[in-house]
Amino acid sequence: SGLFLAFCIYLVASRHVWRGVQWKVAWILAAALLFRLTLLPAEPSLSDDLYRYLWDGRVQLAGINPFLHPPESEQLLSLRNELWDQINHKDISTIYPPLSQILFRLTCAVSPTVFMMKVIFTAFDCAIILLLATILRSRNEDPRRVLLYAWNPLPIVEVAGSGHLDTFGVFLLLSSLYFLIRRQRAAAAWTLAGAFMAKLLPILVLPILWRDADSRWSEWKARLPLLWFPVGAGVALLLFADAGRDILAGLQIFLAKWRFNDAVFSVLYAAIKDPGLNPDDAGLYDAKLLSAGLLVVVVSWALVFHRDSFRAAATILGANLLLSPVLHPWYMLWVLPFQVFFPVPAWTFLSAAVFLSYNAIAVYSSTGVWVEYVW
């Protein structure tokens, strides 16, 4: 009921801004900060991902590569503390990419606490808001439209409330697109490499950088600065190279096994799977291949028909969410910032409706049984 009321207020405020109500940008930003400050002191109740961030940071401070051992490993027995019981999937090594790992380590070096980790990712959320206002001005659009992201309850709950790291990658991704429209190609490549090494998903935006790196130079010279993308990603990977193939072990399990709250993907899987098998691993694999093929089609379509790099990125990232086998509520953070430029009511509705998926957690905490209802 509290979220429903918050979204109602947000919709009213969004309508006023869209109709040109003369609110000051500074007031909008101050209110957005206040909303986030109210949730910072609270313990995460909707997700336990933050405890894995803290664990990975502490493992690194002990001089151990977090990709080498899952939390339940005996080699890490001496590092267990009062937060260890709250770590999820203790039998799987970390899935978080190198740049996020570096941020975990730096945060834990300052203070290995839930509060400090939430402060860091909330700071990136605030940086996203300021960057969006800057981009709106550079596009000669009303900077007050930043409210469409800044006051949406989902980022407030998922970042200030649960401390999800996605704001780190989203900030770097938006920075890359901003540098791109300013023709700062090297900076665009570096920041996109950072976004990729923070959450992997931004690799989908790389074709936009390739397409838009045009100038009065010859074609190959215009795209030469994009070589900083593999350099930046390679440097981040080298820092954890002693893990060898184990650097992908946790991610491979996630990609092979995880399904939750899937949208279009669930329809594809239902059409392909063998009714007599549950789960049908072969059908699941085929559905993922089909999903990937459809995503390639969407990327190609966006590159051809959306000359605006922000609109192309929004289309690609939105399609990825709908085609993915996993759609956690905080994954919406990759789409919502683009609503300030191209508001789509369906995405706004989904940013509220996606909270219904937490019903599975409520049932699990009371019964110990994981249930996802078809509706």
mmCIF file of C-alpha atoms in Angstrom, residues 23-358:
data_model
loop_
_atom_site.group_PDB
_atom_site.id
_atom_site.type_symbol
_atom_site.label_atom_id
_atom_site.label_comp_id
_atom_site.label_asym_id
_atom_site.label_seq_id
_atom_site.Cartn_x
_atom_site.Cartn_y
_atom_site.Cartn_z
ATOM 1 C CA TRP A 23 9.037 23.934 -10.541
ATOM 2 C CA LYS A 24 12.681 24.680 -9.835
ATOM 3 C CA VAL A 25 15.154 21.965 -10.775
ATOM 4 C CA ALA A 26 16.974 22.500 -7.480
ATOM 5 C CA TRP A 27 13.768 21.720 -5.561
ATOM 6 C CA ILE A 28 13.214 18.533 -7.563
ATOM 7 C CA LEU A 29 16.786 17.407 -6.861
ATOM 8 C CA ALA A 30 16.546 18.241 -3.150
ATOM 9 C CA ALA A 31 13.325 16.215 -2.808
ATOM 10 C CA ALA A 32 14.921 13.270 -4.663
ATOM 11 C CA LEU A 33 17.851 13.323 -2.224
ATOM 12 C CA LEU A 34 15.508 13.481 0.771
ATOM 13 C CA PHE A 35 13.543 10.469 -0.472
ATOM 14 C CA ARG A 36 16.769 8.468 -0.663
ATOM 15 C CA LEU A 37 18.044 9.575 2.733
ATOM 16 C CA THR A 38 14.923 8.171 4.392
ATOM 17 C CA LEU A 39 15.830 4.607 3.331
ATOM 18 C CA LEU A 40 19.614 4.674 3.769
ATOM 19 C CA PRO A 41 19.618 3.649 7.468
ATOM 20 C CA ALA A 42 17.276 0.675 6.901
ATOM 21 C CA GLU A 43 18.553 -2.900 6.588
ATOM 22 C CA PRO A 44 17.879 -4.484 3.149
ATOM 23 C CA SER A 45 14.641 -6.470 3.343
ATOM 24 C CA LEU A 46 13.839 -7.249 -0.304
ATOM 25 C CA SER A 47 17.236 -8.530 -1.454
ATOM 26 C CA ASP A 48 20.380 -10.006 0.069
ATOM 27 C CA ASP A 49 22.750 -9.206 -2.816
ATOM 28 C CA LEU A 50 24.453 -6.501 -0.793
ATOM 29 C CA TYR A 51 25.827 -9.081 1.657
ATOM 30 C CA ARG A 52 27.632 -10.781 -1.242
ATOM 31 C CA TYR A 53 29.162 -7.417 -2.190
ATOM 32 C CA LEU A 54 30.505 -7.062 1.353
ATOM 33 C CA TRP A 55 31.807 -10.612 1.338
ATOM 34 C CA ASP A 56 33.628 -10.166 -1.964
ATOM 35 C CA GLY A 57 35.196 -6.948 -0.689
ATOM 36 C CA ARG A 58 36.405 -8.575 2.537
ATOM 37 C CA VAL A 59 37.801 -11.575 0.640
ATOM 38 C CA GLN A 60 39.886 -9.231 -1.503
ATOM 39 C CA LEU A 61 41.153 -7.336 1.549
ATOM 40 C CA ALA A 62 42.385 -10.700 2.840
ATOM 41 C CA GLY A 63 44.487 -11.007 -0.327
ATOM 42 C CA ILE A 64 42.271 -13.669 -1.973
ATOM 43 C CA ASN A 65 40.773 -13.563 -5.460
ATOM 44 C CA PRO A 66 36.949 -13.701 -4.977
ATOM 45 C CA PHE A 67 36.520 -15.681 -8.218
ATOM 46 C CA LEU A 68 38.523 -18.613 -6.854
ATOM 47 C CA HIS A 69 36.314 -19.838 -4.002
ATOM 48 C CA PRO A 70 32.588 -19.798 -3.155
ATOM 49 C CA PRO A 71 31.700 -18.392 0.288
ATOM 50 C CA GLU A 72 31.191 -21.857 1.816
ATOM 51 C CA SER A 73 34.741 -22.904 0.883
ATOM 52 C CA GLU A 74 36.934 -24.054 3.773
ATOM 53 C CA GLN A 75 39.717 -21.791 2.482
ATOM 54 C CA LEU A 76 37.560 -18.832 3.519
ATOM 55 C CA LEU A 77 36.454 -20.214 6.883
ATOM 56 C CA SER A 78 38.416 -17.613 8.870
ATOM 57 C CA LEU A 79 36.583 -14.738 7.134
ATOM 58 C CA ARG A 80 33.093 -15.687 8.299
ATOM 59 C CA ASN A 81 31.365 -13.141 10.518
ATOM 60 C CA GLU A 82 27.845 -12.260 11.663
ATOM 61 C CA LEU A 83 26.800 -11.350 8.095
ATOM 62 C CA TRP A 84 27.924 -14.649 6.556
ATOM 63 C CA ASP A 85 24.571 -16.383 7.110
ATOM 64 C CA GLN A 86 22.833 -13.744 4.982
ATOM 65 C CA ILE A 87 24.967 -14.349 1.893
ATOM 66 C CA ASN A 88 22.997 -15.948 -0.946
ATOM 67 C CA HIS A 89 24.080 -18.993 -2.964
ATOM 68 C CA LYS A 90 27.115 -19.754 -0.818
ATOM 69 C CA ASP A 91 28.008 -22.700 -3.060
ATOM 70 C CA ILE A 92 28.586 -20.482 -6.117
ATOM 71 C CA SER A 93 31.596 -18.221 -6.649
ATOM 72 C CA THR A 94 30.953 -14.584 -7.378
ATOM 73 C CA ILE A 95 29.290 -13.456 -10.612
ATOM 74 C CA TYR A 96 30.172 -9.759 -10.306
ATOM 75 C CA PRO A 97 32.690 -8.412 -12.856
ATOM 76 C CA PRO A 98 36.149 -7.016 -12.047
ATOM 77 C CA LEU A 99 35.366 -3.293 -11.802
ATOM 78 C CA SER A 100 32.512 -3.949 -9.380
ATOM 79 C CA GLN A 101 34.901 -6.118 -7.375
ATOM 80 C CA ILE A 102 37.363 -3.242 -7.155
ATOM 81 C CA LEU A 103 34.588 -0.973 -5.890
ATOM 82 C CA PHE A 104 33.563 -3.589 -3.295
ATOM 83 C CA ARG A 105 37.163 -3.726 -2.078
ATOM 84 C CA LEU A 106 37.544 0.050 -1.859
ATOM 85 C CA THR A 107 34.261 0.402 0.003
ATOM 86 C CA CYS A 108 35.149 -2.314 2.506
ATOM 87 C CA ALA A 109 38.567 -0.724 3.004
ATOM 88 C CA VAL A 110 36.754 2.396 4.215
ATOM 89 C CA SER A 111 33.998 0.625 6.155
ATOM 90 C CA PRO A 112 32.809 -2.990 5.571
ATOM 91 C CA THR A 113 29.211 -2.208 6.526
ATOM 92 C CA VAL A 114 25.770 -2.343 4.942
ATOM 93 C CA PHE A 115 25.363 1.398 5.438
ATOM 94 C CA MET A 116 28.587 2.349 3.645
ATOM 95 C CA MET A 117 27.838 0.063 0.686
ATOM 96 C CA LYS A 118 24.389 1.649 0.364
ATOM 97 C CA VAL A 119 25.898 5.130 0.576
ATOM 98 C CA ILE A 120 28.238 4.376 -2.339
ATOM 99 C CA PHE A 121 25.536 3.097 -4.697
ATOM 100 C CA THR A 122 23.095 5.812 -3.641
ATOM 101 C CA ALA A 123 25.808 8.355 -4.469
ATOM 102 C CA PHE A 124 25.999 6.881 -7.975
ATOM 103 C CA ASP A 125 22.194 7.088 -8.167
ATOM 104 C CA CYS A 126 22.382 10.802 -7.319
ATOM 105 C CA ALA A 127 25.149 11.195 -9.903
ATOM 106 C CA ILE A 128 22.818 9.638 -12.492
ATOM 107 C CA ILE A 129 20.183 12.259 -11.655
ATOM 108 C CA LEU A 130 22.647 15.132 -12.056
ATOM 109 C CA LEU A 131 23.981 13.646 -15.297
ATOM 110 C CA LEU A 132 20.461 13.258 -16.701
ATOM 111 C CA ALA A 133 19.733 16.920 -15.957
ATOM 112 C CA THR A 134 22.959 17.865 -17.740
ATOM 113 C CA ILE A 135 22.130 15.720 -20.767
ATOM 114 C CA LEU A 136 18.621 17.172 -20.953
ATOM 115 C CA ARG A 137 20.084 20.670 -21.113
ATOM 116 C CA SER A 138 22.580 19.599 -23.783
ATOM 117 C CA ARG A 139 19.679 18.242 -25.843
ATOM 118 C CA ASN A 140 17.740 21.523 -25.365
ATOM 119 C CA GLU A 141 15.066 19.697 -23.386
ATOM 120 C CA ASP A 142 13.430 20.699 -20.103
ATOM 121 C CA PRO A 143 15.770 19.670 -17.243
ATOM 122 C CA ARG A 144 12.753 19.379 -14.921
ATOM 123 C CA ARG A 145 11.952 16.128 -16.715
ATOM 124 C CA VAL A 146 14.694 14.560 -14.600
ATOM 125 C CA LEU A 147 11.862 14.070 -12.094
ATOM 126 C CA LEU A 148 10.628 11.157 -14.222
ATOM 127 C CA TYR A 149 13.625 9.191 -12.935
ATOM 128 C CA ALA A 150 14.536 10.998 -9.723
ATOM 129 C CA TRP A 151 11.116 10.598 -8.102
ATOM 130 C CA ASN A 152 10.292 7.116 -9.406
ATOM 131 C CA PRO A 153 9.953 4.909 -6.290
ATOM 132 C CA LEU A 154 11.801 1.970 -7.871
ATOM 133 C CA PRO A 155 15.327 3.469 -7.811
ATOM 134 C CA ILE A 156 14.675 4.786 -4.308
ATOM 135 C CA VAL A 157 13.641 1.369 -2.982
ATOM 136 C CA GLU A 158 16.151 -0.726 -4.930
ATOM 137 C CA VAL A 159 19.205 1.468 -4.366
ATOM 138 C CA ALA A 160 18.809 3.463 -1.148
ATOM 139 C CA GLY A 161 16.723 0.625 0.294
ATOM 140 C CA SER A 162 18.448 -2.515 -1.013
ATOM 141 C CA GLY A 163 21.825 -1.153 -2.137
ATOM 142 C CA HIS A 164 21.999 -2.654 -5.629
ATOM 143 C CA LEU A 165 25.181 -2.007 -7.599
ATOM 144 C CA ASP A 166 23.479 -1.377 -10.961
ATOM 145 C CA THR A 167 23.690 2.408 -10.526
ATOM 146 C CA PHE A 168 27.479 2.105 -10.887
ATOM 147 C CA GLY A 169 27.168 0.576 -14.345
ATOM 148 C CA VAL A 170 24.237 2.760 -15.400
ATOM 149 C CA PHE A 171 26.158 5.927 -14.521
ATOM 150 C CA LEU A 172 29.134 4.814 -16.617
ATOM 151 C CA LEU A 173 26.853 3.802 -19.504
ATOM 152 C CA LEU A 174 25.070 7.182 -19.548
ATOM 153 C CA SER A 175 28.449 8.914 -19.304
ATOM 154 C CA SER A 176 29.612 6.980 -22.355
ATOM 155 C CA LEU A 177 26.575 8.040 -24.390
ATOM 156 C CA TYR A 178 27.054 11.645 -23.242
ATOM 157 C CA PHE A 179 30.698 11.621 -24.318
ATOM 158 C CA LEU A 180 29.624 10.075 -27.616
ATOM 159 C CA ILE A 181 27.249 12.920 -28.512
ATOM 160 C CA ARG A 182 30.025 15.367 -27.589
ATOM 161 C CA ARG A 183 32.392 13.562 -30.008
ATOM 162 C CA GLN A 184 34.742 12.565 -27.169
ATOM 163 C CA ARG A 185 35.257 9.078 -28.556
ATOM 164 C CA ALA A 186 38.116 7.935 -26.322
ATOM 165 C CA ALA A 187 36.201 8.954 -23.178
ATOM 166 C CA ALA A 188 33.107 7.203 -24.542
ATOM 167 C CA ALA A 189 35.090 3.998 -25.089
ATOM 168 C CA TRP A 190 36.732 4.090 -21.652
ATOM 169 C CA THR A 191 33.489 4.693 -19.788
ATOM 170 C CA LEU A 192 31.665 2.009 -21.766
ATOM 171 C CA ALA A 193 34.481 -0.422 -20.946
ATOM 172 C CA GLY A 194 33.995 0.535 -17.292
ATOM 173 C CA ALA A 195 30.254 -0.044 -17.534
ATOM 174 C CA PHE A 196 30.896 -3.445 -19.142
ATOM 175 C CA MET A 197 33.349 -4.413 -16.403
ATOM 176 C CA ALA A 198 30.805 -3.292 -13.808
ATOM 177 C CA LYS A 199 27.782 -5.319 -15.001
ATOM 178 C CA LEU A 200 28.498 -6.831 -18.499
ATOM 179 C CA LEU A 201 25.091 -5.777 -19.896
ATOM 180 C CA PRO A 202 26.418 -2.535 -21.528
ATOM 181 C CA ILE A 203 28.274 -4.601 -24.146
ATOM 182 C CA LEU A 204 24.949 -4.429 -26.015
ATOM 183 C CA VAL A 205 25.505 -0.701 -26.563
ATOM 184 C CA LEU A 206 28.938 -1.109 -28.182
ATOM 185 C CA PRO A 207 27.472 -1.250 -31.741
ATOM 186 C CA ILE A 208 26.018 2.243 -31.162
ATOM 187 C CA LEU A 209 29.493 3.600 -30.419
ATOM 188 C CA TRP A 210 30.823 1.939 -33.543
ATOM 189 C CA ARG A 211 28.016 3.377 -35.672
ATOM 190 C CA ASP A 212 28.213 6.912 -34.302
ATOM 191 C CA ALA A 213 32.011 7.320 -34.311
ATOM 192 C CA ASP A 214 31.894 9.262 -37.585
ATOM 193 C CA SER A 215 33.665 12.488 -38.426
ATOM 194 C CA ARG A 216 35.381 14.331 -41.240
ATOM 195 C CA TRP A 217 38.313 11.916 -40.890
ATOM 196 C CA SER A 218 38.523 8.698 -42.820
ATOM 197 C CA GLU A 219 36.336 5.976 -41.323
ATOM 198 C CA TRP A 220 39.113 3.954 -39.683
ATOM 199 C CA LYS A 221 40.618 7.021 -37.981
ATOM 200 C CA ALA A 222 37.247 8.013 -36.555
ATOM 201 C CA ARG A 223 36.844 4.613 -34.955
ATOM 202 C CA LEU A 224 40.419 4.272 -33.753
ATOM 203 C CA PRO A 225 39.638 5.662 -30.237
ATOM 204 C CA LEU A 226 37.177 2.799 -29.751
ATOM 205 C CA LEU A 227 40.173 0.504 -29.320
ATOM 206 C CA TRP A 228 40.296 1.838 -25.769
ATOM 207 C CA PHE A 229 37.231 -0.330 -25.048
ATOM 208 C CA PRO A 230 39.089 -3.692 -25.229
ATOM 209 C CA VAL A 231 42.103 -2.097 -23.552
ATOM 210 C CA GLY A 232 40.019 -0.901 -20.611
ATOM 211 C CA ALA A 233 38.200 -4.215 -20.269
ATOM 212 C CA GLY A 234 41.468 -6.130 -20.576
ATOM 213 C CA VAL A 235 43.150 -4.118 -17.821
ATOM 214 C CA ALA A 236 40.260 -4.847 -15.451
ATOM 215 C CA LEU A 237 40.372 -8.568 -16.242
ATOM 216 C CA LEU A 238 44.134 -8.770 -15.751
ATOM 217 C CA LEU A 239 43.741 -7.706 -12.123
ATOM 218 C CA PHE A 240 41.958 -11.020 -11.453
ATOM 219 C CA ALA A 241 43.740 -13.135 -14.061
ATOM 220 C CA ASP A 242 45.095 -15.606 -11.505
ATOM 221 C CA ALA A 243 41.575 -17.076 -11.323
ATOM 222 C CA GLY A 244 41.962 -18.370 -14.885
ATOM 223 C CA ARG A 245 38.762 -19.954 -16.173
ATOM 224 C CA ASP A 246 37.261 -19.766 -12.691
ATOM 225 C CA ILE A 247 36.581 -16.091 -13.326
ATOM 226 C CA LEU A 248 33.553 -17.254 -15.355
ATOM 227 C CA ALA A 249 32.468 -20.173 -13.138
ATOM 228 C CA GLY A 250 29.736 -18.381 -11.184
ATOM 229 C CA LEU A 251 28.483 -16.506 -14.227
ATOM 230 C CA GLN A 252 28.202 -19.730 -16.248
ATOM 231 C CA ILE A 253 25.961 -21.258 -13.570
ATOM 232 C CA PHE A 254 23.821 -18.124 -13.491
ATOM 233 C CA LEU A 255 23.400 -18.063 -17.268
ATOM 234 C CA ALA A 256 22.664 -21.791 -17.462
ATOM 235 C CA LYS A 257 20.251 -22.214 -14.549
ATOM 236 C CA TRP A 258 18.585 -18.967 -13.476
ATOM 237 C CA ARG A 259 15.002 -18.071 -14.346
ATOM 238 C CA PHE A 260 12.835 -15.578 -12.517
ATOM 239 C CA ASN A 261 9.881 -13.389 -13.457
ATOM 240 C CA ASP A 262 10.689 -13.728 -17.175
ATOM 241 C CA ALA A 263 8.461 -11.939 -19.658
ATOM 242 C CA VAL A 264 8.695 -12.749 -23.396
ATOM 243 C CA PHE A 265 11.211 -15.471 -22.598
ATOM 244 C CA SER A 266 8.603 -17.418 -20.614
ATOM 245 C CA VAL A 267 6.319 -17.449 -23.662
ATOM 246 C CA LEU A 268 9.143 -18.690 -25.919
ATOM 247 C CA TYR A 269 10.075 -21.417 -23.450
ATOM 248 C CA ALA A 270 6.447 -22.518 -23.035
ATOM 249 C CA ALA A 271 6.138 -22.861 -26.827
ATOM 250 C CA ILE A 272 9.361 -24.884 -27.171
ATOM 251 C CA LYS A 273 9.548 -27.080 -24.074
ATOM 252 C CA ASP A 274 8.576 -30.739 -23.856
ATOM 253 C CA PRO A 275 5.333 -30.857 -21.781
ATOM 254 C CA GLY A 276 6.516 -34.066 -20.150
ATOM 255 C CA LEU A 277 9.699 -32.519 -18.737
ATOM 256 C CA ASN A 278 10.017 -29.992 -15.931
ATOM 257 C CA PRO A 279 12.435 -28.449 -16.405
ATOM 258 C CA ASP A 280 13.276 -29.223 -20.012
ATOM 259 C CA ASP A 281 16.978 -28.314 -20.236
ATOM 260 C CA ALA A 282 17.114 -28.748 -23.993
ATOM 261 C CA GLY A 283 14.020 -26.572 -24.430
ATOM 262 C CA LEU A 284 15.504 -23.984 -22.084
ATOM 263 C CA TYR A 285 18.685 -23.870 -24.152
ATOM 264 C CA ASP A 286 16.729 -23.522 -27.403
ATOM 265 C CA ALA A 287 14.605 -20.741 -25.923
ATOM 266 C CA LYS A 288 17.763 -18.872 -24.935
ATOM 267 C CA LEU A 289 19.151 -19.221 -28.454
ATOM 268 C CA LEU A 290 15.880 -17.925 -29.897
ATOM 269 C CA SER A 291 15.879 -15.045 -27.418
ATOM 270 C CA ALA A 292 19.435 -14.156 -28.348
ATOM 271 C CA GLY A 293 18.503 -14.241 -32.038
ATOM 272 C CA LEU A 294 15.561 -11.912 -31.457
ATOM 273 C CA LEU A 295 17.812 -9.555 -29.507
ATOM 274 C CA VAL A 296 20.252 -9.443 -32.430
ATOM 275 C CA VAL A 297 17.321 -8.486 -34.673
ATOM 276 C CA VAL A 298 16.320 -5.686 -32.278
ATOM 277 C CA VAL A 299 19.897 -4.386 -32.085
ATOM 278 C CA SER A 300 20.137 -4.334 -35.887
ATOM 279 C CA TRP A 301 16.758 -2.623 -36.191
ATOM 280 C CA ALA A 302 17.673 0.035 -33.600
ATOM 281 C CA LEU A 303 20.960 0.784 -35.340
ATOM 282 C CA VAL A 304 19.191 1.341 -38.658
ATOM 283 C CA PHE A 305 16.068 3.201 -37.563
ATOM 284 C CA HIS A 306 17.143 5.124 -34.417
ATOM 285 C CA ARG A 307 19.767 7.709 -35.254
ATOM 286 C CA ASP A 308 19.467 9.119 -31.733
ATOM 287 C CA SER A 309 22.017 7.122 -29.709
ATOM 288 C CA PHE A 310 19.957 7.427 -26.517
ATOM 289 C CA ARG A 311 16.815 6.126 -28.192
ATOM 290 C CA ALA A 312 18.746 3.249 -29.764
ATOM 291 C CA ALA A 313 20.235 2.320 -26.379
ATOM 292 C CA ALA A 314 16.819 2.491 -24.705
ATOM 293 C CA THR A 315 15.330 0.175 -27.343
ATOM 294 C CA ILE A 316 18.144 -2.362 -27.051
ATOM 295 C CA LEU A 317 18.243 -2.433 -23.255
ATOM 296 C CA GLY A 318 14.461 -2.603 -23.005
ATOM 297 C CA ALA A 319 14.309 -5.529 -25.440
ATOM 298 C CA ASN A 320 16.996 -7.305 -23.445
ATOM 299 C CA LEU A 321 14.916 -7.024 -20.263
ATOM 300 C CA LEU A 322 11.839 -8.489 -21.933
ATOM 301 C CA LEU A 323 13.766 -11.317 -23.617
ATOM 302 C CA SER A 324 15.883 -12.213 -20.575
ATOM 303 C CA PRO A 325 15.216 -15.375 -18.503
ATOM 304 C CA VAL A 326 15.649 -13.204 -15.386
ATOM 305 C CA LEU A 327 13.859 -9.946 -14.608
ATOM 306 C CA HIS A 328 14.552 -8.841 -11.057
ATOM 307 C CA PRO A 329 12.892 -5.513 -10.145
ATOM 308 C CA TRP A 330 16.237 -3.695 -9.943
ATOM 309 C CA TYR A 331 17.032 -4.642 -13.546
ATOM 310 C CA MET A 332 14.575 -1.870 -14.442
ATOM 311 C CA LEU A 333 17.308 0.586 -13.437
ATOM 312 C CA TRP A 334 18.833 0.041 -16.882
ATOM 313 C CA VAL A 335 15.718 1.351 -18.651
ATOM 314 C CA LEU A 336 14.228 3.989 -16.348
ATOM 315 C CA PRO A 337 16.841 6.746 -16.932
ATOM 316 C CA PHE A 338 15.871 6.843 -20.613
ATOM 317 C CA GLN A 339 12.283 7.670 -19.631
ATOM 318 C CA VAL A 340 13.308 11.292 -19.079
ATOM 319 C CA PHE A 341 14.006 11.524 -22.834
ATOM 320 C CA PHE A 342 11.386 9.138 -24.269
ATOM 321 C CA PRO A 343 8.642 8.479 -21.681
ATOM 322 C CA VAL A 344 6.681 5.291 -22.364
ATOM 323 C CA PRO A 345 3.698 4.655 -20.051
ATOM 324 C CA ALA A 346 4.160 0.872 -20.290
ATOM 325 C CA TRP A 347 7.644 1.067 -18.776
ATOM 326 C CA THR A 348 6.355 3.334 -16.013
ATOM 327 C CA PHE A 349 3.611 0.818 -15.276
ATOM 328 C CA LEU A 350 6.106 -2.054 -15.234
ATOM 329 C CA SER A 351 8.362 -0.173 -12.799
ATOM 330 C CA ALA A 352 5.446 -0.361 -10.352
ATOM 331 C CA ALA A 353 3.977 -3.765 -11.270
ATOM 332 C CA VAL A 354 7.373 -5.506 -11.117
ATOM 333 C CA PHE A 355 7.252 -5.233 -7.310
ATOM 334 C CA LEU A 356 4.565 -7.943 -7.356
ATOM 335 C CA SER A 357 7.343 -10.416 -8.113
ATOM 336 C CA TYR A 358 8.512 -9.986 -4.516
#
